[in-house]
Coordinates of C-alpha atoms in Angstrom, one line a residue:
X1 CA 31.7 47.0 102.8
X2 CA 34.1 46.5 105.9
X3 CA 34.5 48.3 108.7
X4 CA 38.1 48.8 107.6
X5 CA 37.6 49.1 104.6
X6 CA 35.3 52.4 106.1
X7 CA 37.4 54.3 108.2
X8 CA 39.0 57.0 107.9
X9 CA 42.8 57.9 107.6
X10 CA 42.6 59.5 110.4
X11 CA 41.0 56.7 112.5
X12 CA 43.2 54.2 111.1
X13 CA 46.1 56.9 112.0
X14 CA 45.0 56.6 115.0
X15 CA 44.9 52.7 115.7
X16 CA 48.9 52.8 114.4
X17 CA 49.5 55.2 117.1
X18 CA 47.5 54.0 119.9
X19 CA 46.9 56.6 122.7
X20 CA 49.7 58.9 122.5
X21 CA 47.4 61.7 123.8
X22 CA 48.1 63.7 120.5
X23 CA 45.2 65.2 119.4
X24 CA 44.7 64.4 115.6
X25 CA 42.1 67.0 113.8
X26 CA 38.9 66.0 113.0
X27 CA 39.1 62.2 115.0
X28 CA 36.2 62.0 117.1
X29 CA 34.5 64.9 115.5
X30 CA 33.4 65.9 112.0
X31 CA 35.7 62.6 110.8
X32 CA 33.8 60.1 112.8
X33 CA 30.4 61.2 112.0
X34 CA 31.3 60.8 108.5
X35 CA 32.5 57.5 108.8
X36 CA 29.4 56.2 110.1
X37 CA 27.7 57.4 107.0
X38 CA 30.0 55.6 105.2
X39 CA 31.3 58.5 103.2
X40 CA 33.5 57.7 101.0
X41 CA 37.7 58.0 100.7
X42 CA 37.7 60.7 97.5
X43 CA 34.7 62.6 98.9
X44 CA 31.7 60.9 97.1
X45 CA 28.6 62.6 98.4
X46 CA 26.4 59.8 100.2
X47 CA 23.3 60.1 102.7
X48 CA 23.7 63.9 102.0
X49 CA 27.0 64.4 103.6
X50 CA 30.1 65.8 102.2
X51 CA 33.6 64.1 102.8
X52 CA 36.3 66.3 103.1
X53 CA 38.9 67.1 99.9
X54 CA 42.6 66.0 99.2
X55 CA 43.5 69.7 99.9
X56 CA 41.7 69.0 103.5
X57 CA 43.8 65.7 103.5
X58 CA 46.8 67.1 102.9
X59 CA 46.4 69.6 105.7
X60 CA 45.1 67.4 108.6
X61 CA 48.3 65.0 107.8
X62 CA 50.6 67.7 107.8
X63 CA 49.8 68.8 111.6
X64 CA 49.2 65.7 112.9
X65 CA 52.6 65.0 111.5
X66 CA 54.0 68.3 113.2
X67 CA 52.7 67.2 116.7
X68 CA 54.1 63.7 116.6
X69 CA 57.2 65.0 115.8
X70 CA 57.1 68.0 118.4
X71 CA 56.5 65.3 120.9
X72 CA 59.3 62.9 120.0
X73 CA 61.3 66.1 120.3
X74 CA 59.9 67.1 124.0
X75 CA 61.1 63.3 124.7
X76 CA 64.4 63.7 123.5
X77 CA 65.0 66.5 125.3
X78 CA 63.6 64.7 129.0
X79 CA 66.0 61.9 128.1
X80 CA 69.0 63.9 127.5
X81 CA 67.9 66.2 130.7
X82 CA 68.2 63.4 132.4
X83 CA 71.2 62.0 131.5
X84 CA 73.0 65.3 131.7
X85 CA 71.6 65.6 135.3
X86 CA 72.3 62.1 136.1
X87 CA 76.0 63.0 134.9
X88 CA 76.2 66.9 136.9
X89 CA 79.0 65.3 139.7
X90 CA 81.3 63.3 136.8
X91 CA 84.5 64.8 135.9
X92 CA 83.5 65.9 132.1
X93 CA 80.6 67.4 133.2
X94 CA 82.7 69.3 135.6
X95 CA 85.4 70.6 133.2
X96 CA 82.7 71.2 130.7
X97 CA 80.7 73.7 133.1
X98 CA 84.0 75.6 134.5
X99 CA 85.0 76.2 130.4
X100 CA 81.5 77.1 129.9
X101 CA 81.9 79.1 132.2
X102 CA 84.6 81.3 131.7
X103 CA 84.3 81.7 128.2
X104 CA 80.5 83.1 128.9
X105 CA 82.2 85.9 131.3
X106 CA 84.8 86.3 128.3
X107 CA 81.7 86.8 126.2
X108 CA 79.3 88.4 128.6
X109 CA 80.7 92.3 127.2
X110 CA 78.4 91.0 123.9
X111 CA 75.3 91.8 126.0
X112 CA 75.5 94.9 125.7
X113 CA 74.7 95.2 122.2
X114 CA 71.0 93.4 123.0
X115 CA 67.9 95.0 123.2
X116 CA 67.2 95.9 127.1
X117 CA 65.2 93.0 128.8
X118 CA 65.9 90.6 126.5
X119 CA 66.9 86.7 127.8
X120 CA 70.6 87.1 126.7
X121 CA 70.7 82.9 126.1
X122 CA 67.6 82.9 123.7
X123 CA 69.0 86.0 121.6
X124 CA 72.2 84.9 121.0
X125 CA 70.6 81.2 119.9
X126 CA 68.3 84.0 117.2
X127 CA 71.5 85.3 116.4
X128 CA 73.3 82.3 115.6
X129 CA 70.6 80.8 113.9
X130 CA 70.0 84.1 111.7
X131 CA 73.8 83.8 110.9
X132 CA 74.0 80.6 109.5
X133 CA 70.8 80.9 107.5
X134 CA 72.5 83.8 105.8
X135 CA 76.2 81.9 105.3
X136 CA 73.7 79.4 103.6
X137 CA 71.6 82.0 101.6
X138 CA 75.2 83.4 100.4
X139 CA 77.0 80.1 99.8
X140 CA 74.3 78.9 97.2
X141 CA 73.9 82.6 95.3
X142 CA 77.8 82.4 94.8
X143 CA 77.8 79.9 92.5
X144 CA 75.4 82.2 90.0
X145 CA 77.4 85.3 90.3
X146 CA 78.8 86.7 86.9
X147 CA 82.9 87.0 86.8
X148 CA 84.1 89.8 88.2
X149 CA 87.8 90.9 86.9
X150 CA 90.6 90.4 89.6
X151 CA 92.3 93.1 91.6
X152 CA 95.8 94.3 90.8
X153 CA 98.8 93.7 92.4
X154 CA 99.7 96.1 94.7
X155 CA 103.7 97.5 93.3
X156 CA 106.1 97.9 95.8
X157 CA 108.8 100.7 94.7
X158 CA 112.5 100.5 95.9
X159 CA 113.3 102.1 99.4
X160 CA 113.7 105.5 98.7
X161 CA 112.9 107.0 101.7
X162 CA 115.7 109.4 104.0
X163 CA 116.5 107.8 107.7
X164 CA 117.3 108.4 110.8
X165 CA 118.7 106.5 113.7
X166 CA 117.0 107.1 117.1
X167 CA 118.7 106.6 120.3
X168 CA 117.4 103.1 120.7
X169 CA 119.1 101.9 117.6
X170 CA 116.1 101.9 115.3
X171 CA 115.8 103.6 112.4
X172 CA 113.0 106.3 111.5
X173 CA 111.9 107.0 107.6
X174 CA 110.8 110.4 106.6
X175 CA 110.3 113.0 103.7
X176 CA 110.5 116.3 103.3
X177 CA 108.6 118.9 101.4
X178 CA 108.2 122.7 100.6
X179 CA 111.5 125.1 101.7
X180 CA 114.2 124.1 102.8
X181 CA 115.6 124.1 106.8
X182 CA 117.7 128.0 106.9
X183 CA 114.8 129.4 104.6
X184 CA 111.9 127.9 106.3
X185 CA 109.4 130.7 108.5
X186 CA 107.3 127.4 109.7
X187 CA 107.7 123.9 109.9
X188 CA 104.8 121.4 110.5
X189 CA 105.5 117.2 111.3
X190 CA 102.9 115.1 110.4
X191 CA 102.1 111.7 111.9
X192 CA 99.6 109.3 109.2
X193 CA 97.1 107.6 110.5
X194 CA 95.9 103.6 109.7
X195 CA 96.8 102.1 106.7
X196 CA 99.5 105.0 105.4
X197 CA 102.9 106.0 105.3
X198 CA 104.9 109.0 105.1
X199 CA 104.2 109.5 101.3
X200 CA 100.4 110.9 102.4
X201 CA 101.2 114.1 104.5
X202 CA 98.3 116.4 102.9
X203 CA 97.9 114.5 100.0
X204 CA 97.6 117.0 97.3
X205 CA 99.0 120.3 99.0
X206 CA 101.3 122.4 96.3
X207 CA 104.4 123.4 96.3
X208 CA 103.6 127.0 95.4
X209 CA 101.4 127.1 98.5
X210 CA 104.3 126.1 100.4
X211 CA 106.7 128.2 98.9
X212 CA 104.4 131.3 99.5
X213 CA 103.9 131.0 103.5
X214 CA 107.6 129.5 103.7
X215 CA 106.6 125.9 105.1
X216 CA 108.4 123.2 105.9
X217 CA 106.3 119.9 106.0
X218 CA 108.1 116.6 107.4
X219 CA 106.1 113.2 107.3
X220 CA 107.2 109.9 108.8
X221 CA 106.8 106.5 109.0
X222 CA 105.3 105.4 112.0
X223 CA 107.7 102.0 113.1
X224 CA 107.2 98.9 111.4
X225 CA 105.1 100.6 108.6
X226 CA 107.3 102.2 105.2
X227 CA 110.9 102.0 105.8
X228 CA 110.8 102.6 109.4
X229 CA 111.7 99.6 111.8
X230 CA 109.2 98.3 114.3
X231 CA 108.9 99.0 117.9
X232 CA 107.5 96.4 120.0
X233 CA 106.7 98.0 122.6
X234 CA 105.4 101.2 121.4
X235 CA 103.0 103.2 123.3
X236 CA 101.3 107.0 122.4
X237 CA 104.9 108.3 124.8
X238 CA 107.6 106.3 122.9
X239 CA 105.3 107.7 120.1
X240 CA 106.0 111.8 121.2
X241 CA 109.5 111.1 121.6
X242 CA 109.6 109.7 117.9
X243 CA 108.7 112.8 116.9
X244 CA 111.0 114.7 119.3
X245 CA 113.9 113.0 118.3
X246 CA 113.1 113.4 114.5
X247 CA 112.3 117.2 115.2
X248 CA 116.3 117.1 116.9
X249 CA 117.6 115.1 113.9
X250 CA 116.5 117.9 111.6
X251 CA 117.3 120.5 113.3
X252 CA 114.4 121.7 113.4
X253 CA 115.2 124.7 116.8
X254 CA 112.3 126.3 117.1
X255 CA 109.2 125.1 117.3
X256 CA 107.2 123.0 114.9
X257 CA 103.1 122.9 114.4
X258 CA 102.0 118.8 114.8
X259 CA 99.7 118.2 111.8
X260 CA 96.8 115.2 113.2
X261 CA 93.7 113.3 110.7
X262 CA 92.1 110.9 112.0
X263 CA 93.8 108.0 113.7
X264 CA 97.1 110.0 113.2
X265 CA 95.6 113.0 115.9
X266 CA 96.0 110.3 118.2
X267 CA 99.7 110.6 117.7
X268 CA 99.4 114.5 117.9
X269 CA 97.3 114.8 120.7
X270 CA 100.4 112.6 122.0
X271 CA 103.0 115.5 120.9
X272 CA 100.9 117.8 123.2
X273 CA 101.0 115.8 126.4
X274 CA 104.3 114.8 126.3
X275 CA 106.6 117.6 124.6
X276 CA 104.5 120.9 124.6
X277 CA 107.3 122.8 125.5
X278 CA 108.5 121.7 121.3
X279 CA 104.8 122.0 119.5
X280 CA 104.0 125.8 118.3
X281 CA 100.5 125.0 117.9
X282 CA 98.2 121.7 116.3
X283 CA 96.0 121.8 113.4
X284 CA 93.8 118.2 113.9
X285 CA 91.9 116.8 111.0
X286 CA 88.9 114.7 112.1
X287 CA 90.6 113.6 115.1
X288 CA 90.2 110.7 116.3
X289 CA 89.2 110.0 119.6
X290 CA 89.4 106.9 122.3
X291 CA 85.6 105.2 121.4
X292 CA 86.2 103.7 125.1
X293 CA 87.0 107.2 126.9
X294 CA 85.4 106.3 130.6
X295 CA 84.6 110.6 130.1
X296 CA 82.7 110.2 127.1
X297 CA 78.9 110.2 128.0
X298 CA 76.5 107.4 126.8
X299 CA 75.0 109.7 124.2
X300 CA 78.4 110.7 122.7
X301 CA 79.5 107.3 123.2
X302 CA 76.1 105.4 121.1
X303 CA 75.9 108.3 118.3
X304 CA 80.2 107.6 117.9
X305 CA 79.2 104.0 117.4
X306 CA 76.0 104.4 115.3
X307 CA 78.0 106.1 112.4
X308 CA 80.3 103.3 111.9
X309 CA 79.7 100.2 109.6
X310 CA 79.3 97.0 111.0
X311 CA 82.3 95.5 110.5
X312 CA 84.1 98.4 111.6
X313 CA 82.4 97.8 114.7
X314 CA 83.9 94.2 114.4
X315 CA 87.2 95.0 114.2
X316 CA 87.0 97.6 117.3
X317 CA 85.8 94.9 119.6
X318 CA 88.5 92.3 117.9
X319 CA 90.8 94.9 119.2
X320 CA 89.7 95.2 122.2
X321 CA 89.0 92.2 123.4
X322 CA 91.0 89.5 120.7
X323 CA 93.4 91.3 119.1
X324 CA 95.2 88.0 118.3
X325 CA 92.2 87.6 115.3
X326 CA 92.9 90.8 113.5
X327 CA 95.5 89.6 111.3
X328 CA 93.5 86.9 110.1
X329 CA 91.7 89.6 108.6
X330 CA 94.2 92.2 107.6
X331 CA 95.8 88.9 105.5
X332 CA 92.5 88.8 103.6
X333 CA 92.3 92.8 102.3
X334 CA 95.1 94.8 102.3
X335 CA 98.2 92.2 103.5
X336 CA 97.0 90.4 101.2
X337 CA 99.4 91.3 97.8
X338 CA 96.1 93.1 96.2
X339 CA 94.7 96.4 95.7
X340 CA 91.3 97.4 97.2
X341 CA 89.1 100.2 97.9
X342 CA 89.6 102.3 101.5
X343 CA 85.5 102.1 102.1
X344 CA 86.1 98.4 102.0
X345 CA 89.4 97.5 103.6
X346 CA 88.6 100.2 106.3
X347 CA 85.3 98.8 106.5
X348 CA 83.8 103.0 106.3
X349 CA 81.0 104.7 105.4
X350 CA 81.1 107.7 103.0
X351 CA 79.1 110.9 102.5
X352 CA 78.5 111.7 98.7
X353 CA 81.8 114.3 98.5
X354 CA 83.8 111.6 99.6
X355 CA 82.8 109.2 97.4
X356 CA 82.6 111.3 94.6
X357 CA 86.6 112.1 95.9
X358 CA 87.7 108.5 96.3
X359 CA 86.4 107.6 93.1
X360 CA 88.8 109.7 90.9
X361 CA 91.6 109.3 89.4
X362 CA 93.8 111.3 91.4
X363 CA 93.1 110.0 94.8
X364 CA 93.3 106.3 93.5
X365 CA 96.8 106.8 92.3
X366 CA 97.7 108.7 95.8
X367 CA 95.5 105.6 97.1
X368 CA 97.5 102.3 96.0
X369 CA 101.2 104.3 96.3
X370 CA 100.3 105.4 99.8
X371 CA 99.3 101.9 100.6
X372 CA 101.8 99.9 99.4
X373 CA 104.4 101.8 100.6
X374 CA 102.3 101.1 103.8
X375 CA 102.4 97.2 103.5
X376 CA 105.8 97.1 102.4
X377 CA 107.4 95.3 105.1
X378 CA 104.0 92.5 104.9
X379 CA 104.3 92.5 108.6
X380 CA 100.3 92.3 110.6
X381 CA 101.9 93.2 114.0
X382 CA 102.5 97.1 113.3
X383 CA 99.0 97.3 111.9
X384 CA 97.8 95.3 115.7
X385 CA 99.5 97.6 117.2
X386 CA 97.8 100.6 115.8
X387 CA 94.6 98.9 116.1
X388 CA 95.1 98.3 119.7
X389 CA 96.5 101.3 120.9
X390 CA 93.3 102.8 119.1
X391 CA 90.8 101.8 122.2
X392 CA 93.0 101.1 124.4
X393 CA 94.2 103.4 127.7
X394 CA 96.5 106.1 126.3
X395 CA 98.2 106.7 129.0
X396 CA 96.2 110.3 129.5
X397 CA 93.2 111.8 129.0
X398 CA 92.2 114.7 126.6
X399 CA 91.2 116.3 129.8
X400 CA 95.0 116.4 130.7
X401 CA 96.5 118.3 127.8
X402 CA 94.6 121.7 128.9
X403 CA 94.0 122.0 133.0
X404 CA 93.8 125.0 135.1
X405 CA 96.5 124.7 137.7
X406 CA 95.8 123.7 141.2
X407 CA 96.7 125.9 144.1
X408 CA 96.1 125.6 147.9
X409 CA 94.2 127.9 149.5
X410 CA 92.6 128.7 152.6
X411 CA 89.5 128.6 153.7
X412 CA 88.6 132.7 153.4
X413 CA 90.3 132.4 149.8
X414 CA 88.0 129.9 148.7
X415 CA 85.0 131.4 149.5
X416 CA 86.4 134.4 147.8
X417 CA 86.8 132.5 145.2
X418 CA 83.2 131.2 145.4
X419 CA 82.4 134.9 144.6
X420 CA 84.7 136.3 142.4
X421 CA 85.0 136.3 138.6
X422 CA 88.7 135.3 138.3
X423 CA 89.8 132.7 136.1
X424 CA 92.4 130.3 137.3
X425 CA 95.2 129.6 135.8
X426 CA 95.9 127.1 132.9
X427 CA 98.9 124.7 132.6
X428 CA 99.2 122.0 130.0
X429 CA 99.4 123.2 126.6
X430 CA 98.3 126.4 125.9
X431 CA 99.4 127.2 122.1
X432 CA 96.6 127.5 119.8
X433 CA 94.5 124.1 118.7
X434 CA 92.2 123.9 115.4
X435 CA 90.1 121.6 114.6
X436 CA 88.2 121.1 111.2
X437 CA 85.5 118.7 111.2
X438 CA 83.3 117.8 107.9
X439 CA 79.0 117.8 109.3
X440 CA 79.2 114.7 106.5
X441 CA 81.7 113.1 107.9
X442 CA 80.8 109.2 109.0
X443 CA 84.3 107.7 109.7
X444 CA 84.6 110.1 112.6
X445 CA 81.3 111.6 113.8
X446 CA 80.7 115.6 114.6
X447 CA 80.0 114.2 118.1
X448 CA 83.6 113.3 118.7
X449 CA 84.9 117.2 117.9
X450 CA 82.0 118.2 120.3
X451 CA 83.8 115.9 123.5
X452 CA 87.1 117.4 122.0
X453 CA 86.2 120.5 122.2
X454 CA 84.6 119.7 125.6
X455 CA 87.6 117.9 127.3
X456 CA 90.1 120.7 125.5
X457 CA 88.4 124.0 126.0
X458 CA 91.2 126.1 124.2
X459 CA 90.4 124.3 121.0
X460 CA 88.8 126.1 118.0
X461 CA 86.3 123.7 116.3
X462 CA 86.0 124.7 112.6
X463 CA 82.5 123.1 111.1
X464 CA 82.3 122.2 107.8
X465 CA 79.0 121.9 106.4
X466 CA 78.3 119.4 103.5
X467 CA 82.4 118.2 103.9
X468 CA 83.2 114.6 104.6
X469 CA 86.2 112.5 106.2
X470 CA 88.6 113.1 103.2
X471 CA 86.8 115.7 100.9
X472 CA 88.5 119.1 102.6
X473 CA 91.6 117.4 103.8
X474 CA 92.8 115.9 100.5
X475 CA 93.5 117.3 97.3
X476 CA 91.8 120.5 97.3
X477 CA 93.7 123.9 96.7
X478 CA 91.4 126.0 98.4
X479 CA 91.0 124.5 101.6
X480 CA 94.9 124.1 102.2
X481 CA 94.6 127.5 101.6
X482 CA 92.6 128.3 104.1
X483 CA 94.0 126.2 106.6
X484 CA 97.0 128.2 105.9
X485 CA 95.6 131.1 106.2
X486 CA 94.1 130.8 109.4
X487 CA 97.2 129.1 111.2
X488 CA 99.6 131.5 110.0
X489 CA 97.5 134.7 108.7
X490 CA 99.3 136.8 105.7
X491 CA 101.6 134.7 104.0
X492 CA 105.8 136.1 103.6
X493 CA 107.2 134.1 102.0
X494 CA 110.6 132.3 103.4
X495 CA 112.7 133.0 105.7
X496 CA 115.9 133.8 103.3
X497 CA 114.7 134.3 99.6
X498 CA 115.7 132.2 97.0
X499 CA 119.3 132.7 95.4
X500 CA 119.0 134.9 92.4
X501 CA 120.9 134.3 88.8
X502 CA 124.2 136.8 89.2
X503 CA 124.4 139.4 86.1
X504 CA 126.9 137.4 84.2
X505 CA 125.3 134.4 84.4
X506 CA 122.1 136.0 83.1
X507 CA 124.1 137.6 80.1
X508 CA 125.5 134.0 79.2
X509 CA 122.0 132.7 79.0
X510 CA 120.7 135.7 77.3
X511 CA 123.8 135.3 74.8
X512 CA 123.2 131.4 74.6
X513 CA 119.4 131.6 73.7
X514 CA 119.6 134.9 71.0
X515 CA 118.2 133.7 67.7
X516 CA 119.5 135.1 64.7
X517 CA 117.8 137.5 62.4
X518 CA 118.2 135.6 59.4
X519 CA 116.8 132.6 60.9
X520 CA 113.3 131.9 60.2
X521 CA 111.0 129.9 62.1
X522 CA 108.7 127.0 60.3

């Protein structure tokens, strides 16, 4: 036999090669002394010596493989060093590195999402790399997944609604409900919040219950959403003096309680900064609070941020920081003609009340009404708007709707006053606050009514064990009652009773409905 026709794969690898300084397993070693046995290529047993399987084959191929191609990739990387760095003075090398550049700064707020002491370059390459693996993995189990039936069309009812025009020549949509203006002992306005219209109010609050503690309850459009028209320029003031001129419009004289859930607090904390001389008192919902409040501490601000989904977090940043994105994504859920689920188009996380609430009948109804009348106008910019003026500057802080007053005093007064147990004076608001806030509640976490009630010391923070975002505030009987209750104690009724039949028109009617006594019923 030859000496070819004896070696090795391994040593005949390595004569194809030359020296490449790779180190191939088993070449020079355990590989050579069997070749100069002469053992043979399917591991016949000769002069007492084993040659190694197909299974050790495979193996030793495999990494020898690996390292010749990790090697042509370390030399592909030298040349293209090279020519980048032969190529650092040229004019597209130049532009490239300013763009870079800049759009890193634009980026660099992403960093603080990474772990501490972490290479921000190689995590983000992870990131990207873990990102496309997954559109992968998703993209090839799509095309197994059973039918699903399609979502309905959302119906958009006639304009209904009553208007108003404001002093800037817009118009303002509203609704009424419970008594009526001369009879009413209390009158509450209610500003919605994301996604709603002046159809929600407090969904599922009776009539009766109105009746009996003589309330008035007007909801709104805010502008551009319903029947109102848009505002361009809109800020949380132009939003106060909405409500101020609606108030005015209905005359409404004395003064009226500002009703605030979730992102529509923001529009009621509003009312009390800018017209509490109008506001009686507030009853806030899960308020919603600035997630970018430079008074928040870190704790409030990470346990705010942990409670929230994902892409809720997503679209807080896109507002932020790209605004210009979101209606790419409001055009794909609920701009786009269909009807969908809150916990999905909202992008939230729900407790087990809430989903056992959002799941019924009753609330899906209120559901795709409230948001169609919502969409109606099928304009994104109203909904940007909201979005942005979410975590955005406000204009104030919390802190300013309840201060105590500055006064300037001398130097013996303040060191009386270092001493003494007097309490200084309060301006701001100083009608009563309430605040009910569901422990199970993960649209807006507990720890946002704690830096409430923190920033706004007169507030009374109501905590509801076991409730969620939308479990106490919607359709229940018993809760509206005892919201009621507390705000406005014993209920009496309205103002001026309700008109009573006269005698003679309750002798027609008694007349009209007698039944004979020969008359028999079947």
């Amino acid at each position: 036999m030859s000496a070819a026709a004896t070696m090795t794969w391994h040593e005949d690898l390595a004569t194809l090669v030359g020296d490449t300084s790779i180190g191939l397993p088993g070449v020079g070693g355990q590989a050579a002394n069997a070749a100069a046995a002469g053992a043979g290529w399917y591991g016949e047993e000769e002069e007492g010596r084993l040659e190694e399987g197909w299974a050790q084959q495979a193996r030793g191929f495999a990494e020898s493989t690996a390292e010749m191609l990790r090697e042509l990739g370390r030399g592909v990387w030298d040349v293209a060093a090279q020519s980048l760095a032969s190529a650092e003075d040229s004019e597209l090398a130049r532009r490239l590195r300013k763009r870079a550049a800049a759009t890193g700064k634009r980026l660099s707020f992403l960093n603080e999402y990474l772990p501490e002491e972490r290479d921000p370059t190689r995590c983000w390459l992870v990131v990207a790399a873990v990102a496309f693996v997954t559109l992968l993995v998703l993209g090839v189990g799509s095309g197994n997944e059973t039918p699903v039936e399609l979502p309905k069309k959302l119906v958009i009812s006639p304009p209904s609604a009553n208007r108003i025009q404001l002093p800037d020549g817009r118009h303002l949509a509203y609704e009424e409900q419970g008594v009526s203006a001369n009879r009413a002992r209390v009158t509450l306005i209610a500003p919605h919040t994301f996604l709603s219209s002046r159809l929600a109010g407090i969904p599922g609050i009776s009539a009766s219950l109105l009746e009996e503690f003589g309330a008035r309850l007007v909801t709104y459009d805010l502008p551009g959403f319903g029947e109102s028209d848009p505002h361009p320029g809109r800020n949380l003031n132009s939003s106060a003096l909405d409500m101020l001129h609606l108030a005015n419009a209905l005359d409404i004289v004395n003064k009226f309680w500002v009703v605030g859930y979730s992102g529509g607090g923001m529009h009621a904390w509003s009312a009390l900064r800018y017209i509490p001389d109008r506001v009686a008192g507030a009853a806030m919902f899960a308020p919603m609070a600035n997630p970018y409040d430079s008074k928040m501490t870190k704790d409030e601000r990470h346990k705010t941020w942990n409670s929230w989904s994902t892409k809720r977090k997503l679209m807080h940043i896109l507002a932020r920081r790209f605004p210009s994105l979101l209606p790419f994504f409001y055009r794909q859920s609920f701009l786009s003609g269909k009807q969908g689920q809150p916990e999905s188009w909202l992008s939230l996380s729900l407790g087990k009340k809430d989903k056992t609430l959002v799941e019924g009948p009753v609330f899906n109804a209120f559901w795709e009404r409230n948001v169609a009348e919502s969409v109606r106008q099928g304009n994104a910019l109203p909904f940007v708007e909201e979005a942005v003026l979410q975590v955005s500057d406000w204009g104030f802080s919390l802190s300013d709707i309840q201060m105590q007053k500055k006064e300037d005093r001398g130097f013996f007064e303040l060191v009386k006053a270092l001493f003494s147990q007097d309490e200084r004076e309060w301006v701001g608001f100083l009608g009563p606050i309430h605040i009910w806030q569901g422990m199970d509640d993960r649209v807006v976490s507990p720890v946002v009514a704690e830096f409430v009630r923190r920033m706004v010391p007169g507030a009374t923070v109501h905590k509801l064990l076991d409730e969620g975002h939308f479990s106490y505030f919607c359709f229940c009987d018993e809760c509206h009652r005892q919201v009621f209750s507390t705000l406005f104690g014993v209920p009496e009724g309205p103002i001026n009773p309700a008109p009573q039949p006269s005698d003679d028109v309750a002798s027609e009617l008694t007349e009209e409905t007698t039944v004979p006594d020969n008359v028999t019923e079947h």
